[in-house]
Coordinates of C-alpha atoms and ligand atoms in Angstrom, one line a residue:
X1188 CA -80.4 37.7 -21.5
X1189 CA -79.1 34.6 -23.2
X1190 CA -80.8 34.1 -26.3
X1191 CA -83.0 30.0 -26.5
X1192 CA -81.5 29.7 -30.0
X1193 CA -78.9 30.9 -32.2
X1194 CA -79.0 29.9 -35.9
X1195 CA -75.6 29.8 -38.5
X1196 CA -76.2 30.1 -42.0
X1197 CA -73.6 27.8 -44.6
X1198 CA -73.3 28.7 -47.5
X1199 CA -72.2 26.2 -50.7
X1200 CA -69.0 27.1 -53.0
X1201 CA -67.7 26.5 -56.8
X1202 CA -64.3 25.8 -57.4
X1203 CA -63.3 28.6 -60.2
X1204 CA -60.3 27.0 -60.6
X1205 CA -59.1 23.9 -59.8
X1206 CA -55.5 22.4 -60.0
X1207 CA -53.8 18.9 -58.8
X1208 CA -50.0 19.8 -58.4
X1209 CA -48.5 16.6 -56.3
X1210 CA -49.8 13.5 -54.5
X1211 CA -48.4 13.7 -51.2
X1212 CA -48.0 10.8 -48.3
X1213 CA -51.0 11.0 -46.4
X1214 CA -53.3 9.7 -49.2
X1215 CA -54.1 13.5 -50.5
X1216 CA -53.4 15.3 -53.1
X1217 CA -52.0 18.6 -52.8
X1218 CA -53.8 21.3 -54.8
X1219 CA -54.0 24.6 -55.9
X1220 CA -57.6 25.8 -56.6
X1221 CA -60.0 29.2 -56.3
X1222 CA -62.6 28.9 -54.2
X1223 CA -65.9 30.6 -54.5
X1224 CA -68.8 31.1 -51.8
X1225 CA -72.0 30.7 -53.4
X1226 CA -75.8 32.1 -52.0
X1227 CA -76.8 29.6 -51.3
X1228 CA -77.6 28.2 -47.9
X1229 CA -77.6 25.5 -45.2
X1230 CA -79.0 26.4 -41.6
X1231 CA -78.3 25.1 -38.5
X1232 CA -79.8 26.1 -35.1
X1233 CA -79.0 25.7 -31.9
X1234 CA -80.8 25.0 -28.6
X1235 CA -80.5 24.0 -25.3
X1236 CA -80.0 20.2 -24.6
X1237 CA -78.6 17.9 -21.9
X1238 CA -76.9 15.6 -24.2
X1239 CA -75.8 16.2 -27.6
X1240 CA -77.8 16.0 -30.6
X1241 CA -78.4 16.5 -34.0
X1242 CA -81.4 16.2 -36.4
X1243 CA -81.5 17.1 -40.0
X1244 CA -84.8 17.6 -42.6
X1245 CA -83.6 15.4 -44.9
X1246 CA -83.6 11.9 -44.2
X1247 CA -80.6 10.7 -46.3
X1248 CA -78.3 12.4 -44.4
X1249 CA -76.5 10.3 -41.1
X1250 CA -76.9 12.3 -37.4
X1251 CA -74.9 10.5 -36.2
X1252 CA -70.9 11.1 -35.7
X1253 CA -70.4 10.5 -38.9
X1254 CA -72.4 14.0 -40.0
X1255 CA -69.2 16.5 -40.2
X1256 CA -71.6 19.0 -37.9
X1257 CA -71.8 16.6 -34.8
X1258 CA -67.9 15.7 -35.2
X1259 CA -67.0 19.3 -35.3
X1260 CA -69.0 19.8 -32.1
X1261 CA -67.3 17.0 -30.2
X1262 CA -63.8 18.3 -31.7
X1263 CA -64.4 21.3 -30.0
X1264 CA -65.0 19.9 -26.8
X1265 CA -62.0 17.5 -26.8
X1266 CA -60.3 20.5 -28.1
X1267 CA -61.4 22.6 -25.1
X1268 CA -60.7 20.3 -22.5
X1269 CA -63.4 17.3 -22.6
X1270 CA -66.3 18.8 -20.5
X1271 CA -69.1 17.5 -21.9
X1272 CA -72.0 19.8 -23.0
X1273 CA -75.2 19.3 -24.3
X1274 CA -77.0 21.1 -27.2
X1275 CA -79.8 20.1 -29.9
X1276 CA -78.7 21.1 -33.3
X1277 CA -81.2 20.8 -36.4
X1278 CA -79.6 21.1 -39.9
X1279 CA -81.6 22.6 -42.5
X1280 CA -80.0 21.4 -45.5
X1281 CA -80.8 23.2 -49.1
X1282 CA -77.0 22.4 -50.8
X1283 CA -77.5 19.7 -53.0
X1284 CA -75.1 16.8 -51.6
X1285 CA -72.7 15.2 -53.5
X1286 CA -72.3 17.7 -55.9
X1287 CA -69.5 18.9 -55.1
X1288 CA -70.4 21.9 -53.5
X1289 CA -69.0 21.4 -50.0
X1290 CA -72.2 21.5 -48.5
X1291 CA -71.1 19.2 -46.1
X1292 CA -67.7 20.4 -45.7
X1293 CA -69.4 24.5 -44.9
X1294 CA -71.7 22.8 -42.4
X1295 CA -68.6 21.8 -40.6
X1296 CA -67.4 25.1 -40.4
X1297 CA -71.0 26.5 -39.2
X1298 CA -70.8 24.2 -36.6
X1299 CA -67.3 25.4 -35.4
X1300 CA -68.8 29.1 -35.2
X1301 CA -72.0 28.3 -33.9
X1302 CA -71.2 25.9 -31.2
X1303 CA -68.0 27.9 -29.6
X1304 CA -70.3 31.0 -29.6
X1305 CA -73.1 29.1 -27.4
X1306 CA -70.7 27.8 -25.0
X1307 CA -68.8 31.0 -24.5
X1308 CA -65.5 29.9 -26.2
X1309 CA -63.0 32.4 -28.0
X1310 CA -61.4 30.9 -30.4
X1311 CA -60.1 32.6 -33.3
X1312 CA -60.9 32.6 -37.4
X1313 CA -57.8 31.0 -37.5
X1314 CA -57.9 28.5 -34.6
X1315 CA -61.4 27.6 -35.7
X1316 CA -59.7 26.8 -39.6
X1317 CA -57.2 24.4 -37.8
X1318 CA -60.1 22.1 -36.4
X1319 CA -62.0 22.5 -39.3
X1320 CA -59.1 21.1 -41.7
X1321 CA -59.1 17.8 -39.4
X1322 CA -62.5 17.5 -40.5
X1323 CA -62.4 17.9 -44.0
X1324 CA -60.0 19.8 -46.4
X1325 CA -62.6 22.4 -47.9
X1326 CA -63.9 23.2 -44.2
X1327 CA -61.2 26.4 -43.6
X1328 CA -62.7 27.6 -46.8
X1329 CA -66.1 28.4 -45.5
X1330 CA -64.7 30.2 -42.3
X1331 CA -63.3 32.8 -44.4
X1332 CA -65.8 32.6 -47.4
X1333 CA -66.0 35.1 -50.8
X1334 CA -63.4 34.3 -53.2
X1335 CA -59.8 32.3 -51.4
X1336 CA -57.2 30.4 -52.5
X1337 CA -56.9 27.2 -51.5
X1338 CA -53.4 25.4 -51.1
X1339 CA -51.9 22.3 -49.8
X1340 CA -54.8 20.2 -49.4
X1341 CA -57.0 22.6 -50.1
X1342 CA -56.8 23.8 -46.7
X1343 CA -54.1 26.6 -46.6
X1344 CA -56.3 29.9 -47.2
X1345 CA -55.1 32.8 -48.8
X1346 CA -58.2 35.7 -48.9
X1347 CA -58.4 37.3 -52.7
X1348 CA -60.3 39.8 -54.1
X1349 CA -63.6 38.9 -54.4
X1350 CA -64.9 38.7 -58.2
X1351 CA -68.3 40.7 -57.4
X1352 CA -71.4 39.8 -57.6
X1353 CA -72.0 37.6 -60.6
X1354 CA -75.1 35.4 -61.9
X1355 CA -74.6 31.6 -61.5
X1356 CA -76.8 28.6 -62.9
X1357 CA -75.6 25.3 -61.5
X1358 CA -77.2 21.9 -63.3
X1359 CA -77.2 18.7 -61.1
X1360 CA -77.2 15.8 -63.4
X1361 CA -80.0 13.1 -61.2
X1362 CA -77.0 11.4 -59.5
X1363 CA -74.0 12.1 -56.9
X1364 CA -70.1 11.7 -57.1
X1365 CA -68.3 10.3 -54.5
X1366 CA -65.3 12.9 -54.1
X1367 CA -62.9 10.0 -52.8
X1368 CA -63.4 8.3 -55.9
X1369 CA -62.6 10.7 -58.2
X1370 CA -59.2 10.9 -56.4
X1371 CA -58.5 7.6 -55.7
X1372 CA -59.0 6.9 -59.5
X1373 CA -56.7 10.2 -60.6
X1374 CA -54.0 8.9 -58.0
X1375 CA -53.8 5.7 -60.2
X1376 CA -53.7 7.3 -63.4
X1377 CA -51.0 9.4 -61.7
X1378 CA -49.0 6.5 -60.3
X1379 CA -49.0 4.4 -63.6
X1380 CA -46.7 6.2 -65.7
X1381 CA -47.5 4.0 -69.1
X1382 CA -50.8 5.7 -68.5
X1383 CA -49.7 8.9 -70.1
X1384 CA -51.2 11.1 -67.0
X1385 CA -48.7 13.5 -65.4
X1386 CA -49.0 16.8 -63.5
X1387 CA -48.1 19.4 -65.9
X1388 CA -50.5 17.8 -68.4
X1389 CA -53.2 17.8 -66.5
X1390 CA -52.7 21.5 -65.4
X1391 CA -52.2 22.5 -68.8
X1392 CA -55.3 20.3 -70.4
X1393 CA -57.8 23.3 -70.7
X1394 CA -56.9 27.2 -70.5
X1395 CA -59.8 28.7 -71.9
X1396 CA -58.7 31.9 -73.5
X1397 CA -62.0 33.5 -74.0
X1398 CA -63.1 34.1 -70.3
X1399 CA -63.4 36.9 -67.5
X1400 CA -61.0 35.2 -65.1
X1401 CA -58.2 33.2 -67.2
X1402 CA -58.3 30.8 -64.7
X1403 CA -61.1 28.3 -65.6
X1404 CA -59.5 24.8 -65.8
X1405 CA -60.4 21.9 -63.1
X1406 CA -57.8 19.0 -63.5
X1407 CA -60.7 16.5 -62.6
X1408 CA -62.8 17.1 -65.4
X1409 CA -61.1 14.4 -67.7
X1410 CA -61.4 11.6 -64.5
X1411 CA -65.4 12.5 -64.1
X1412 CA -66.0 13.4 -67.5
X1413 CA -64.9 10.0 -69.4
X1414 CA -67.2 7.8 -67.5
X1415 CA -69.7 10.6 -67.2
X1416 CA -69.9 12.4 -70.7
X1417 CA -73.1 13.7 -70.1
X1418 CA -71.6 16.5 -67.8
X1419 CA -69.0 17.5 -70.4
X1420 CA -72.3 17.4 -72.8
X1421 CA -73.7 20.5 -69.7
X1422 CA -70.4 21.9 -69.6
X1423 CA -70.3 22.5 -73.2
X1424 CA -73.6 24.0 -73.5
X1425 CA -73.2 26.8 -71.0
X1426 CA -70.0 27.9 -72.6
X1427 CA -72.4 28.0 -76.0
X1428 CA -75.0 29.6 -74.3
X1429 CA -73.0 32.7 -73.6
X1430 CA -71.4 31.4 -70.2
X1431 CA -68.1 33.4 -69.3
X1432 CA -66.7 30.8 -67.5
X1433 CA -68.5 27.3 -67.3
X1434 CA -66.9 24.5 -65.2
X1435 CA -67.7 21.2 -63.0
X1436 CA -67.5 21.9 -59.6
X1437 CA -64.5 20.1 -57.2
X1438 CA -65.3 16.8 -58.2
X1439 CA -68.9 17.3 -59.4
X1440 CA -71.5 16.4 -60.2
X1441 CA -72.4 19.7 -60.1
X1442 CA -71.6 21.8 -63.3
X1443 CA -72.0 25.4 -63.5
X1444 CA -71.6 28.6 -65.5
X1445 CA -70.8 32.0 -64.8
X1446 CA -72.8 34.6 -66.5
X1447 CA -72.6 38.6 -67.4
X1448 CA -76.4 39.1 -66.2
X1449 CA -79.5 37.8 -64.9
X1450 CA -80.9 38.1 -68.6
X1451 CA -78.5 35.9 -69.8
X1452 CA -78.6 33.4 -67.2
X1453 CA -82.2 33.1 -67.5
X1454 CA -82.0 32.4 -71.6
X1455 CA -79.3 29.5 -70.8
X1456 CA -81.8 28.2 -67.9
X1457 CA -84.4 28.3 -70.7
X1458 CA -82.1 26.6 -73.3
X1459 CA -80.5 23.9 -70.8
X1460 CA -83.9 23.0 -69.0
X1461 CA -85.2 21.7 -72.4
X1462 CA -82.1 20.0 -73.8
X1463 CA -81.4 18.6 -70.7
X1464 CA -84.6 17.6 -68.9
X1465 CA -83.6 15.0 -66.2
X1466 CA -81.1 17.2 -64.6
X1467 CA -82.0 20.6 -62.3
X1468 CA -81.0 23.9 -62.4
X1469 CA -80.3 26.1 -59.6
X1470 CA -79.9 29.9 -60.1
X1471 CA -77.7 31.3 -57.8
X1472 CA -75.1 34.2 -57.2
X1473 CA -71.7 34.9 -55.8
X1474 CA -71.3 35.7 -52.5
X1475 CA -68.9 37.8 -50.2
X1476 CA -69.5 36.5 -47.2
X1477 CA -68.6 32.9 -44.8
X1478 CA -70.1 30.7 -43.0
X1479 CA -71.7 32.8 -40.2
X1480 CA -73.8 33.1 -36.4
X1481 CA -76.6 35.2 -37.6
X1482 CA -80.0 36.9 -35.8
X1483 CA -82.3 34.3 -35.5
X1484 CA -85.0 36.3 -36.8
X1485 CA -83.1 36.9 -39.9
X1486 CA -84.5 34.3 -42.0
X1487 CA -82.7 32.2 -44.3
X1488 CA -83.1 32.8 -48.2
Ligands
LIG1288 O1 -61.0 16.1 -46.8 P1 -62.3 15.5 -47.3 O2 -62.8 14.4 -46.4 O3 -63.4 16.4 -47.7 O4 -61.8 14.8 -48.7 C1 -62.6 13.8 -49.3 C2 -61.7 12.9 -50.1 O5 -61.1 13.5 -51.2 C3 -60.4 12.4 -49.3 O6 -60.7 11.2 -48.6 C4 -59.4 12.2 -50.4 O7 -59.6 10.9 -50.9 C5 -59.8 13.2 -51.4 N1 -59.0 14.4 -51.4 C6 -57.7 14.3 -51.9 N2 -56.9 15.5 -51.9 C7 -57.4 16.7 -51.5 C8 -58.7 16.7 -51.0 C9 -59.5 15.6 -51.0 O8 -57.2 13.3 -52.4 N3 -56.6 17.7 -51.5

């Protein structure tokens, strides 16, 4: 019997690591950065429809083409040979947006999964990473999910061990960073010599020595954090409040910290809340799985 919905959870990342090796001729940079799949979760269901649709509980957000879920639907279909197909999608959307934790980027990738399973296509992990990476260079990322290397433009995927399941407390400062703005203003720091900015500094700008993973360092800390020193203010904090690695995320404006135990984490959420009081915290974990087609009984945390 064919199921009359099918839901995919997506869930949000951290970047552990995050490094800007090259700008390269398309506009991009090319990187080299850890990713890290969070639980923490978007849901998107699917349902019968003549045309295609989607709708989405929170009004901010576009539904129109310009929503990575419907492109990734329609890329699918031009990728499969045009026939068009109908389907109503509703996005349930609990990432915080523009934070930097490619909630956007892992509905994308939901999207791919859940809309080739309801219309009987077989694609692959990998063929589904290809159409996701013409969408949006953290979109491969969520189709294979847990901890990953990212290269190139973030979109070359190399699985790694996952880290295990570790306490996370993200604080969103009350505004959003436009990702393409952060770039654009790195790439002309990096293009104006006199500017004193060049690759090897910026990968070597912060090793911290004292951590679990000797990896934390994200070269777009000293872009966001001059104009935003409120989030160094956050990042500094965690690390004093017993953080083992504390970082912002891609291009923010999320910043989080890695922590040993729940216990712990829950004395820095104390701590933070009260130094900190117009931003939220979000407690979260680590997370070894992707983006996914789940039952739709199986309800979403
Ligand atoms: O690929 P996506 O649309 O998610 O990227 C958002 C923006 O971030 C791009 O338009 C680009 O300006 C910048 N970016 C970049 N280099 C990368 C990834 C993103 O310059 N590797």
């Amino acid at each position: 019997m064919t199921p009359s919905t099918m839901v995919a959870r997506c869930p949000a990342k951290v970047n552990l690591a995050l490094r800007v090796v090259g700008c390269r001729d398309d506009g991009y940079h090319e990187l080299d950065t850890v990713f890290q799949a969070l639980d923490l979760w978007d849901t998107l269901e699917i349902s019968d429809a003549n045309s295609l649709t989607l709708t989405c509980d929170d009004p901010s957000l576009p539904v129109d083409g310009s929503n990575l879920v419907l492109a990734a639907a329609e890329l699918l279909l031009k990728a499969e040979g045009g026939r068009p197909r109908g389907a109503a999608i509703r996005l349930r959307k609990r990432i915080p947006v523009r934070a930097g934790l490619g909630g956007g980027s892992s509905d994308a990738a939901g999207a791919l999964l859940l809309c080739s399973r309801w219309w009987g296509m077989e694609l692959s992990i990998e063929e589904m990473a290809e159409l996701g990476a013409r969408l949006g260079a953290d979109v491969p990322f969520f189709l294979y999910g847990g901890t990953a290397r990212g290269r190139g433009r973030g979109d070359m995927i190399e699985r790694m061990p996952f880290i295990g399941e570790r306490p996370i407390l993200i604080g969103l400062p009350p505004f959003g960073i436009s990702t393409s703005e952060v770039f654009s203003e790195l790439r002309v720091r990096l293009t104006h010599p006199e500017n004193g900015v060049s690759f090897p500094l910026l990968s070597a700008h912060k090793w911290q020595e004292e951590n679990d993973f000797h990896i934390a360092a994200n070269d777009l800390e000293a872009i966001v954090f001059e104009s935003r020193p409120e989030l160094e203010e956050f990042r500094d904090a965690l690390w004093r409040a017993g953080a083992s690695s504390a970082l912002l995320s891609g291009s923010g404006s999320a910043v989080y910290g890695i922590f040993r135990d729940a216990g712990q984490m829950r004395e820095a959420e104390a701590e933070l809340g009260s130094a900190f009081g117009r931003w939220a915290l979000l407690r979260t974990r680590t997370e070894k799985g992707a983006a996914q087609v789940v039952d739709p009984g199986q309800q979403p945390r």
